[in-house]
XYZ file of N, CA and C in Angstrom:
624
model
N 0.844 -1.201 0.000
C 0.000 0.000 0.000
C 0.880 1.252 0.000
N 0.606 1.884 -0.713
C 1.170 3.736 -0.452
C 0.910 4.356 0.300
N 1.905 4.936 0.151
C 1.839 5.895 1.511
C 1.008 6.840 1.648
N 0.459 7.463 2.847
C -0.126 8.740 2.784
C 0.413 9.665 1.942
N -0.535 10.450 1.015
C -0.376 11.602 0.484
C 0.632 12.555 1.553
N 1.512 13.453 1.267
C 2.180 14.431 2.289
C 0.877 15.389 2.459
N 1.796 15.788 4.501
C 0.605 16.539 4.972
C 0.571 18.275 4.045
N 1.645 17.918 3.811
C 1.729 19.616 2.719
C 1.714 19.636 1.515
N 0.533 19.892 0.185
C 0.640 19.566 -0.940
C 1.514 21.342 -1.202
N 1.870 20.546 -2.477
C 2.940 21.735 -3.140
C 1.624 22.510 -4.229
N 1.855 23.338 -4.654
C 1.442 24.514 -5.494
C 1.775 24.615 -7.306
N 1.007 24.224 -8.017
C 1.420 23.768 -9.065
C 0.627 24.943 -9.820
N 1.036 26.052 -10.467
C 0.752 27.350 -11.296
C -0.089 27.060 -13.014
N -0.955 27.289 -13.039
C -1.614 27.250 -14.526
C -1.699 28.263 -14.784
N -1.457 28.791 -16.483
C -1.486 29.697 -16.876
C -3.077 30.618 -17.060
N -3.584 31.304 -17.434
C -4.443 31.646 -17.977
C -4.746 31.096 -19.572
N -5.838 30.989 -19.935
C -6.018 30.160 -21.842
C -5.596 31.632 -22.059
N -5.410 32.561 -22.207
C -4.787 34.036 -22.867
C -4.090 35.016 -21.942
N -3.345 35.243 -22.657
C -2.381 36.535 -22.160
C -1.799 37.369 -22.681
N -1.228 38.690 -22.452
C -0.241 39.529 -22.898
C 1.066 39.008 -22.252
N 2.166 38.513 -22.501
C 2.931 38.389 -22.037
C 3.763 39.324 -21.494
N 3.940 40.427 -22.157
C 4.181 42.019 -20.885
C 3.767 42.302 -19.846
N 2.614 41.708 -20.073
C 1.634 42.029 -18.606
C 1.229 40.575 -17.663
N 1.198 39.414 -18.186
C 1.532 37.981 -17.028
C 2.708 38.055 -16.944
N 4.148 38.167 -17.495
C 5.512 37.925 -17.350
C 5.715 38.553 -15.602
N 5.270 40.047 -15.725
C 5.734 40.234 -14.809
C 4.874 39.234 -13.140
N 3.634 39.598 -13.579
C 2.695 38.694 -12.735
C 2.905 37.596 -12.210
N 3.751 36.369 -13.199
C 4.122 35.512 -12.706
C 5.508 35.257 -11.849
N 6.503 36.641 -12.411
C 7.418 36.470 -11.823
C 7.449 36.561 -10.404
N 6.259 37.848 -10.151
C 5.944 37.982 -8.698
C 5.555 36.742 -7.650
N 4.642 36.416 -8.035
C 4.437 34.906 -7.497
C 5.306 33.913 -7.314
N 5.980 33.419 -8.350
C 7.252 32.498 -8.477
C 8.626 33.277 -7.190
N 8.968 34.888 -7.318
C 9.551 35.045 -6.314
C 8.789 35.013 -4.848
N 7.974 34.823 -4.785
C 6.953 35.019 -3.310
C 6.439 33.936 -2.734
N 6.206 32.860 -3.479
C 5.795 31.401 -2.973
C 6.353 30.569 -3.893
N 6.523 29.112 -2.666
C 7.330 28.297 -3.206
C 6.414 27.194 -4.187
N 6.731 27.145 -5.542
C 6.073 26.924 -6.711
C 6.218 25.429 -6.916
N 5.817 24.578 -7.259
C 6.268 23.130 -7.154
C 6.639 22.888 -9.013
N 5.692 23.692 -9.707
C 5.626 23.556 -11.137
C 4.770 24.789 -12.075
N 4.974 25.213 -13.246
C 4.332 25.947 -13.906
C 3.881 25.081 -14.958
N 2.090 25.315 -15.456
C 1.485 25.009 -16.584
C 1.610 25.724 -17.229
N 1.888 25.719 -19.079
C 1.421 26.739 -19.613
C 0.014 26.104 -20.249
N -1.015 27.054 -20.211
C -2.241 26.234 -20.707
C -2.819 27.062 -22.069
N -1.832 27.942 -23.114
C -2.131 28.651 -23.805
C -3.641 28.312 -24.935
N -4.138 29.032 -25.127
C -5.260 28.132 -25.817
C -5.447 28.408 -27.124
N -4.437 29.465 -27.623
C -4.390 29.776 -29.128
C -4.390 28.686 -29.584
N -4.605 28.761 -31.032
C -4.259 27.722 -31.990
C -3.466 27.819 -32.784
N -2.952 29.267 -32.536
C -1.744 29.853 -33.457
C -0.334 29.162 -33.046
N 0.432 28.327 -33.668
C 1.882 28.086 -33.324
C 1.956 29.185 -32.481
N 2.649 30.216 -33.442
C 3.351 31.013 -33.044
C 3.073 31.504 -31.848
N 2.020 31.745 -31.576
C 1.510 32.564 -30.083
C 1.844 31.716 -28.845
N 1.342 30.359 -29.226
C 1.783 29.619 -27.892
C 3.321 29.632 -27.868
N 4.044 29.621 -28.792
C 5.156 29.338 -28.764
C 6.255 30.500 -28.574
N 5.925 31.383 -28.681
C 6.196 32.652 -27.981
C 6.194 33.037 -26.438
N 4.745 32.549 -26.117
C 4.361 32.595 -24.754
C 5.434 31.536 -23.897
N 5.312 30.303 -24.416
C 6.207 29.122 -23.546
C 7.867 29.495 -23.656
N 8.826 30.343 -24.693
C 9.907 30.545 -24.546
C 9.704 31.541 -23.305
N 8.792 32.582 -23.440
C 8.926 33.371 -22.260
C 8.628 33.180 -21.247
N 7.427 32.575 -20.976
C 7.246 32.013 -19.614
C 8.507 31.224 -19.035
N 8.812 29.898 -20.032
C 10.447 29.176 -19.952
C 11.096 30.124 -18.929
N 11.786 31.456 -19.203
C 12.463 32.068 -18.636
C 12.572 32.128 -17.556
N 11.239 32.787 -17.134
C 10.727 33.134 -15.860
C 10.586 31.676 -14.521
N 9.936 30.462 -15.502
C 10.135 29.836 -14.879
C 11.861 29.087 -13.852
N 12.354 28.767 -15.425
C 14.050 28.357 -15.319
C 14.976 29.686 -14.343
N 14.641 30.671 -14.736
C 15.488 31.435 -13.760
C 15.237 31.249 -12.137
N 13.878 30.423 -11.838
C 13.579 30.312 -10.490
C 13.959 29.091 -10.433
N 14.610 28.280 -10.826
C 14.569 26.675 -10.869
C 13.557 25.925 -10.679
N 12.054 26.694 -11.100
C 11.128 25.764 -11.512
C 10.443 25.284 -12.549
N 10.353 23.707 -12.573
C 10.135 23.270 -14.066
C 8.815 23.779 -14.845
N 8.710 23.531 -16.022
C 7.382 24.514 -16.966
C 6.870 22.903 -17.877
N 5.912 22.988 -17.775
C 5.115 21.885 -18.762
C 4.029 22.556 -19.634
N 4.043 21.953 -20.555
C 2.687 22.490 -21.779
C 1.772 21.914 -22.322
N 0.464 22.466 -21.974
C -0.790 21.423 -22.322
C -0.787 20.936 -23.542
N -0.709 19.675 -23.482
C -0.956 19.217 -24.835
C -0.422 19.780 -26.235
N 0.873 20.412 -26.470
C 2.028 20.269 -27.508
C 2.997 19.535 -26.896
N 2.908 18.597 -27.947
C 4.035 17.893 -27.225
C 5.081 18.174 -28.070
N 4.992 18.609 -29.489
C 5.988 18.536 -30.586
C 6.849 19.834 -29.671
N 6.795 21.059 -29.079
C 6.520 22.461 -28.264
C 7.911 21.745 -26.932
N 7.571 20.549 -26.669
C 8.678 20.596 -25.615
C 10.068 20.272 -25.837
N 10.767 19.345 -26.558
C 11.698 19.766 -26.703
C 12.767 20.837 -27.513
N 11.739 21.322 -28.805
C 11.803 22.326 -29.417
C 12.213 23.443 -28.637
N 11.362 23.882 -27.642
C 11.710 25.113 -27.002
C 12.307 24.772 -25.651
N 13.197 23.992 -25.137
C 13.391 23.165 -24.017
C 12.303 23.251 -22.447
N 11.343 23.206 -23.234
C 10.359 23.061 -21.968
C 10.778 21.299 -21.138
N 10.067 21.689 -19.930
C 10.056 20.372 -18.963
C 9.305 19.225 -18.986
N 8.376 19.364 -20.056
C 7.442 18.305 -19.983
C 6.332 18.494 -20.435
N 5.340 17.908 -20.272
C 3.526 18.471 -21.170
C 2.710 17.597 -20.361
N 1.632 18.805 -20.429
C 0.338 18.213 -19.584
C -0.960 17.546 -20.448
N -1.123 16.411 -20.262
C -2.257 16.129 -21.765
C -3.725 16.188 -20.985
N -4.376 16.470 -21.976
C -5.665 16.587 -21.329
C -6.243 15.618 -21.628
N -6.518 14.268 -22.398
C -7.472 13.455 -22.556
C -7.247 11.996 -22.113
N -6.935 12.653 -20.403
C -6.766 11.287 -20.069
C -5.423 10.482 -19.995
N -6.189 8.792 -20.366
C -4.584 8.543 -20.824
C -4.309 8.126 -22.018
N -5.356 8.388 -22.667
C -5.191 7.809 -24.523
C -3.738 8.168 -25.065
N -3.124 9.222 -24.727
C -1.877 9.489 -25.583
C -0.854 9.101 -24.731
N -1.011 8.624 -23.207
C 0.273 8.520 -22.756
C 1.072 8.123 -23.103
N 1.199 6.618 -23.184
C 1.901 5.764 -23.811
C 3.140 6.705 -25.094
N 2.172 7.177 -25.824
C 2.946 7.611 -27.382
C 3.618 8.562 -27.134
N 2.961 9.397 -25.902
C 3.972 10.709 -25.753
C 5.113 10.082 -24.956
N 4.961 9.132 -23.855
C 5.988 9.396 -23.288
C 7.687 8.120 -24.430
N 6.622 7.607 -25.305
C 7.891 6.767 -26.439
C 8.003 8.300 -27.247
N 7.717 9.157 -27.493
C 8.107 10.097 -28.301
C 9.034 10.949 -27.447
N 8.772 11.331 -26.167
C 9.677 11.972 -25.661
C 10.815 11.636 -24.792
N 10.857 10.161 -24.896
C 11.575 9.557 -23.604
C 11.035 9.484 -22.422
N 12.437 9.215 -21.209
C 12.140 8.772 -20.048
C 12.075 9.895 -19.310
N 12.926 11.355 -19.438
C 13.327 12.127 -18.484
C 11.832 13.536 -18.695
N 11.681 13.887 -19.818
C 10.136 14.983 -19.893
C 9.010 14.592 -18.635
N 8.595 15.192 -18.178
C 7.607 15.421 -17.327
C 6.512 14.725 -18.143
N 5.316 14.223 -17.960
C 4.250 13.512 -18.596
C 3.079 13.714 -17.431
N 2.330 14.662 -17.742
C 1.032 14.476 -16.542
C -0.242 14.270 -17.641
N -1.001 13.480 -17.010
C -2.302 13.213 -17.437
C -3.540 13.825 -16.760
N -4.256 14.490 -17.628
C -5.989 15.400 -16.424
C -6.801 14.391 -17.267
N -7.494 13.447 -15.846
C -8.525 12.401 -15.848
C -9.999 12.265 -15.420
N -9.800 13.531 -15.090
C -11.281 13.998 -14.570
C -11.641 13.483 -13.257
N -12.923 12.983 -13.552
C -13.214 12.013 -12.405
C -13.052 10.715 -11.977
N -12.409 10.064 -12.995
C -11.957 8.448 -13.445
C -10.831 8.243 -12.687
N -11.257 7.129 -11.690
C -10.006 6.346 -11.280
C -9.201 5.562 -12.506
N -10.123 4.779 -13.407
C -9.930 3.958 -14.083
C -9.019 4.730 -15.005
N -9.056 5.709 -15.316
C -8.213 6.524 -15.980
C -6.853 7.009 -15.653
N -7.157 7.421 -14.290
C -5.685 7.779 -13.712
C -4.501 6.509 -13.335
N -5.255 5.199 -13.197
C -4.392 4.248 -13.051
C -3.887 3.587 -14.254
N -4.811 3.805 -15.602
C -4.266 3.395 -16.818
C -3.009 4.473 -17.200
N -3.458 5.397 -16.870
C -2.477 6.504 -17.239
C -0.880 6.283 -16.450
N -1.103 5.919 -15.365
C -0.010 5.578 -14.654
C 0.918 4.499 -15.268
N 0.158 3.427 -15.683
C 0.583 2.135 -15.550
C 1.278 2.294 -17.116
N 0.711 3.136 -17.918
C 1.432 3.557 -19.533
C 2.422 4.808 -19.698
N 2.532 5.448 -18.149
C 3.863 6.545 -18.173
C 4.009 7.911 -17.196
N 2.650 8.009 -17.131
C 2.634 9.464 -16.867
C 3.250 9.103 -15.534
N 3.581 11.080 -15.104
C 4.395 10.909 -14.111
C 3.655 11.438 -12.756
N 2.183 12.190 -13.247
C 0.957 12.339 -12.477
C 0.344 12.323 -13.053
N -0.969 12.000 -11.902
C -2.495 12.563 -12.831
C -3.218 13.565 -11.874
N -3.914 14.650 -12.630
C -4.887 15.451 -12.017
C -6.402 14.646 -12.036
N -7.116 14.979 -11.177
C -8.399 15.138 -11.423
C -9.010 16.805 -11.057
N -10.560 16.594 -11.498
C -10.726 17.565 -11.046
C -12.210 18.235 -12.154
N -13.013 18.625 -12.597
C -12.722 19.734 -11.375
C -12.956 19.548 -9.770
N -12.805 20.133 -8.743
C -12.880 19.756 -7.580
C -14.392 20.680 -6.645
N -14.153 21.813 -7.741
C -15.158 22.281 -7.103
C -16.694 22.707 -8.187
N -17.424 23.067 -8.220
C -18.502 23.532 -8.585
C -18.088 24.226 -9.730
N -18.658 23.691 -11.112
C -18.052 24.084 -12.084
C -18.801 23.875 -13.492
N -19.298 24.903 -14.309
C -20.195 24.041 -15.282
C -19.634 23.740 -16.705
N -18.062 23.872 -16.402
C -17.038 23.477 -17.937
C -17.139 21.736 -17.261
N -16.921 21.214 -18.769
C -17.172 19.227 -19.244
C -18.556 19.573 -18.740
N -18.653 17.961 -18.107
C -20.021 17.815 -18.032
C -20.277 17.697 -16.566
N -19.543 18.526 -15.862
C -20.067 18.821 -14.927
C -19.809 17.857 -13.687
N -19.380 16.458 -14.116
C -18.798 15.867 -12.782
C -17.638 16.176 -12.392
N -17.894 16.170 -10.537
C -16.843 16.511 -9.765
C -15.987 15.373 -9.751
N -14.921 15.413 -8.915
C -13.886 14.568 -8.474
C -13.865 15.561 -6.829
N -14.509 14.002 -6.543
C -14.941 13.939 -4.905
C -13.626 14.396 -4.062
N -13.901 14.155 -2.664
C -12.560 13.848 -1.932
C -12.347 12.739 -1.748
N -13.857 11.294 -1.937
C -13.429 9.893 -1.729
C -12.404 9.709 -2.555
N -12.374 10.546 -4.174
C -11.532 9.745 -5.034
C -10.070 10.134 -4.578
N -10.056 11.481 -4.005
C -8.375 11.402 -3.629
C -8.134 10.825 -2.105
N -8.842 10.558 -1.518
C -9.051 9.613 -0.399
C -8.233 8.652 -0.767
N -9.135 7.796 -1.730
C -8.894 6.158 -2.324
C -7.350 6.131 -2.533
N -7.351 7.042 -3.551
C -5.797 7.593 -4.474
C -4.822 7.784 -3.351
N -4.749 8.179 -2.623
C -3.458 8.726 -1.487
C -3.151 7.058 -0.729
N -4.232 6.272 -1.000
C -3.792 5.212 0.143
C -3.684 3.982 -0.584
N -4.072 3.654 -1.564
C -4.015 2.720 -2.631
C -2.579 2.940 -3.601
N -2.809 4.455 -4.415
C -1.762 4.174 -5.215
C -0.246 5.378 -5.211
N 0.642 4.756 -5.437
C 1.731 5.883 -5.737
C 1.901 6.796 -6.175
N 1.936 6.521 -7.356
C 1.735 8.160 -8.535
C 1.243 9.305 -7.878
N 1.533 10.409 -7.717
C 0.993 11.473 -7.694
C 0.154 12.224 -8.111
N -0.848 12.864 -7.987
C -2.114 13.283 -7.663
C -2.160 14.849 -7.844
N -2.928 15.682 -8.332
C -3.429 17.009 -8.746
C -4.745 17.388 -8.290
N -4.980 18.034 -7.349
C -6.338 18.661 -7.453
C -6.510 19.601 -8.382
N -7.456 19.934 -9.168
C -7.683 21.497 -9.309
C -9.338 21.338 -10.291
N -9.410 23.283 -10.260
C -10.777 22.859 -10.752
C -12.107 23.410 -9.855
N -11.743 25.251 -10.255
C -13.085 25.828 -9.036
C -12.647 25.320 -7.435
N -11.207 25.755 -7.214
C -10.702 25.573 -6.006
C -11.588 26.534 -4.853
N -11.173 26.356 -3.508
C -11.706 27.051 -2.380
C -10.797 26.927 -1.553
N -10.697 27.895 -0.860
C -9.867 27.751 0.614
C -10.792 26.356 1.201
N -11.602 26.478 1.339
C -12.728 25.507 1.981
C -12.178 24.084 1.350
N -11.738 23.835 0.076
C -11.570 22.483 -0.887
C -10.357 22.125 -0.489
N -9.490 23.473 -0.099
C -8.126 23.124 -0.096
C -7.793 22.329 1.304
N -8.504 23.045 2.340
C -8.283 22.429 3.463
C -9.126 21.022 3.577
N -9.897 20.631 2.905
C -10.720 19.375 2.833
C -9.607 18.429 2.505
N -9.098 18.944 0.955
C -8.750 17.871 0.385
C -6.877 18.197 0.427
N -6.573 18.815 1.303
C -4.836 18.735 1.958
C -4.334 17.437 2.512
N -4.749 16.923 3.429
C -4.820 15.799 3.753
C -4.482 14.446 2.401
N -5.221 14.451 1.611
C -5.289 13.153 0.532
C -4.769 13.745 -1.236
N -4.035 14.916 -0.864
C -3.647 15.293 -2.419
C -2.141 15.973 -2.512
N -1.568 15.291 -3.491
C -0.062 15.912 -3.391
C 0.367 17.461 -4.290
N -1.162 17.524 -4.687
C -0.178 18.934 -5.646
C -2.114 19.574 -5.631
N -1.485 21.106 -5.847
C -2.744 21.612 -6.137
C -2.857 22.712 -7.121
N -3.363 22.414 -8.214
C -3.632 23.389 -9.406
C -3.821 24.632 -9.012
N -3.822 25.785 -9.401
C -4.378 26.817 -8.990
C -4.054 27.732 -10.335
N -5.169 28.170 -10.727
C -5.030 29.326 -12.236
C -5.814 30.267 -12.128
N -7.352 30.246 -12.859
C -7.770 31.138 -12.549
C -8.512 31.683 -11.224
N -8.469 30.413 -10.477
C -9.031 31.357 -8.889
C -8.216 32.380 -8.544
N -6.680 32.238 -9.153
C -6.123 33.517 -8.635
C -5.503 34.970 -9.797
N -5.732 34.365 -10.807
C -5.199 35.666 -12.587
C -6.639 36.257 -12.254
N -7.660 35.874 -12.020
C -8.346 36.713 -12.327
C -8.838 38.037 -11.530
N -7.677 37.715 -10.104
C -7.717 38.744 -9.125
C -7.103 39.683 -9.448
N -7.347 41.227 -9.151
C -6.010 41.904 -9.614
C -4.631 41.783 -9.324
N -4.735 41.886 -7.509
C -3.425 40.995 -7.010
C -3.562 39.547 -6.840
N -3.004 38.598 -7.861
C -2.716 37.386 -7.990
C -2.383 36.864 -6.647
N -0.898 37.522 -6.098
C -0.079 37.238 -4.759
C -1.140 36.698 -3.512
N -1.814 38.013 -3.706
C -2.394 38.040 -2.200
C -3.855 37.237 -2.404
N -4.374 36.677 -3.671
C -5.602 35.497 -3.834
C -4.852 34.410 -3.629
N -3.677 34.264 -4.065
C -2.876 33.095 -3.982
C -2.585 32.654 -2.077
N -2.767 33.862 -1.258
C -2.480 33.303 -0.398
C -3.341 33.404 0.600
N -4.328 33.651 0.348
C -5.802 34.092 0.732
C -6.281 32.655 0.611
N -6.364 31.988 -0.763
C -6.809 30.773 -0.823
C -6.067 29.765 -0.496
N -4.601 29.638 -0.487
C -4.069 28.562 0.159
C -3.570 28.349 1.864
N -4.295 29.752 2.096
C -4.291 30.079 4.393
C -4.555 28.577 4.547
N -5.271 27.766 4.084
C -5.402 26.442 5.075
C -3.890 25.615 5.221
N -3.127 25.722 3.981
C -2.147 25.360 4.328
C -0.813 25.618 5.178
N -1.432 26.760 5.751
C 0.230 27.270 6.915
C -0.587 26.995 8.434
């Protein structure tokens, strides 16, 4: 059996689906110098090459100058091209497998599984190096099912792999589900504040 989830999940940064990068660059740098970051998403949602790929060299920066790693939703062609850390796929675990024979052993590989155990353990068992679920809280993007706290309950004591909450977070969710989760998403509960910093730590008070 695995071990308990740690009593302190780490802080894992998602981007906003759009940005000015003049104006998040600095935003994120603030944060990244102010709390300790476990990982950056970029979750760009253009469809333009170029835009995402603009955005991820620069974000890159910001991240690497703090020594924390950067992953990118779903380009995978995007990570070693621009030496990103890894990629986050969204459908589960249908592509694991291929991404992680396309990129090797050492790239980061996370899988978002929603509410599916059955998913996050296939995903495991074909590469990835976590899985999220989620959303966690009240939310009417997909179709609307949550990912309980039984499921990261189950997950913290059954299996290894590491674990993601996120998804219409709460101070209220965070302190629920601290206990049974090793990492916790956090994007727009806090870009869409003006001060990012101080939502960021407004919503994660359960953890100090």
């Amino acid at each position: 059996m695995a071990q308990d989830a740690p009593e302190q999940p780490q802080i894992y940064l998602v981007t906003p689906p759009a940005f000015e990068i003049d104006d998040f660059g600095p935003r994120l740098a603030a944060v990244l110098d102010a709390v300790d970051i476990a990982c950056v998403r970029l979750a760009h949602a253009s469809s333009q090459e170029d835009d995402v790929a603009r955005a991820a060299d620069a974000l890159r920066l910001f991240a690497h100058e703090r020594d924390v790693p950067i992953v990118i939703e779903r380009h995978i062609g995007l990570v070693e091209r621009l030496g990103l850390d890894g990629v986050h796929l969204t459908d589960a675990a249908r592509s694991v497998r291929k991404t992680r024979k396309d990129l090797g052993a050492d790239p980061i590989v996370g899988a978002f599984c929603g509410a599916s155990s059955h998913e996050g353990m296939t995903a495991g068992e074909v590469g990835a190096d976590y899985v999220s679920f989620g959303p966690v809280g009240d939310s009417v993007l997909g179709d609307g099912t949550k990912a309980e706290h039984d499921l990261f309950a189950w997950w913290s004591q059954m299996i290894e792999l590491p674990v993601v909450a996120e998804g219409a977070l709460t101070a209220a969710l965070i302190e629920q589900l601290a206990p049974v989760t090793d990492f916790f998403a956090v994007g727009e509960e806090i870009w869409r504040e003006d001060d990012a910093l101080t939502a960021l730590k407004d919503l994660t008070a359960p953890l100090r």
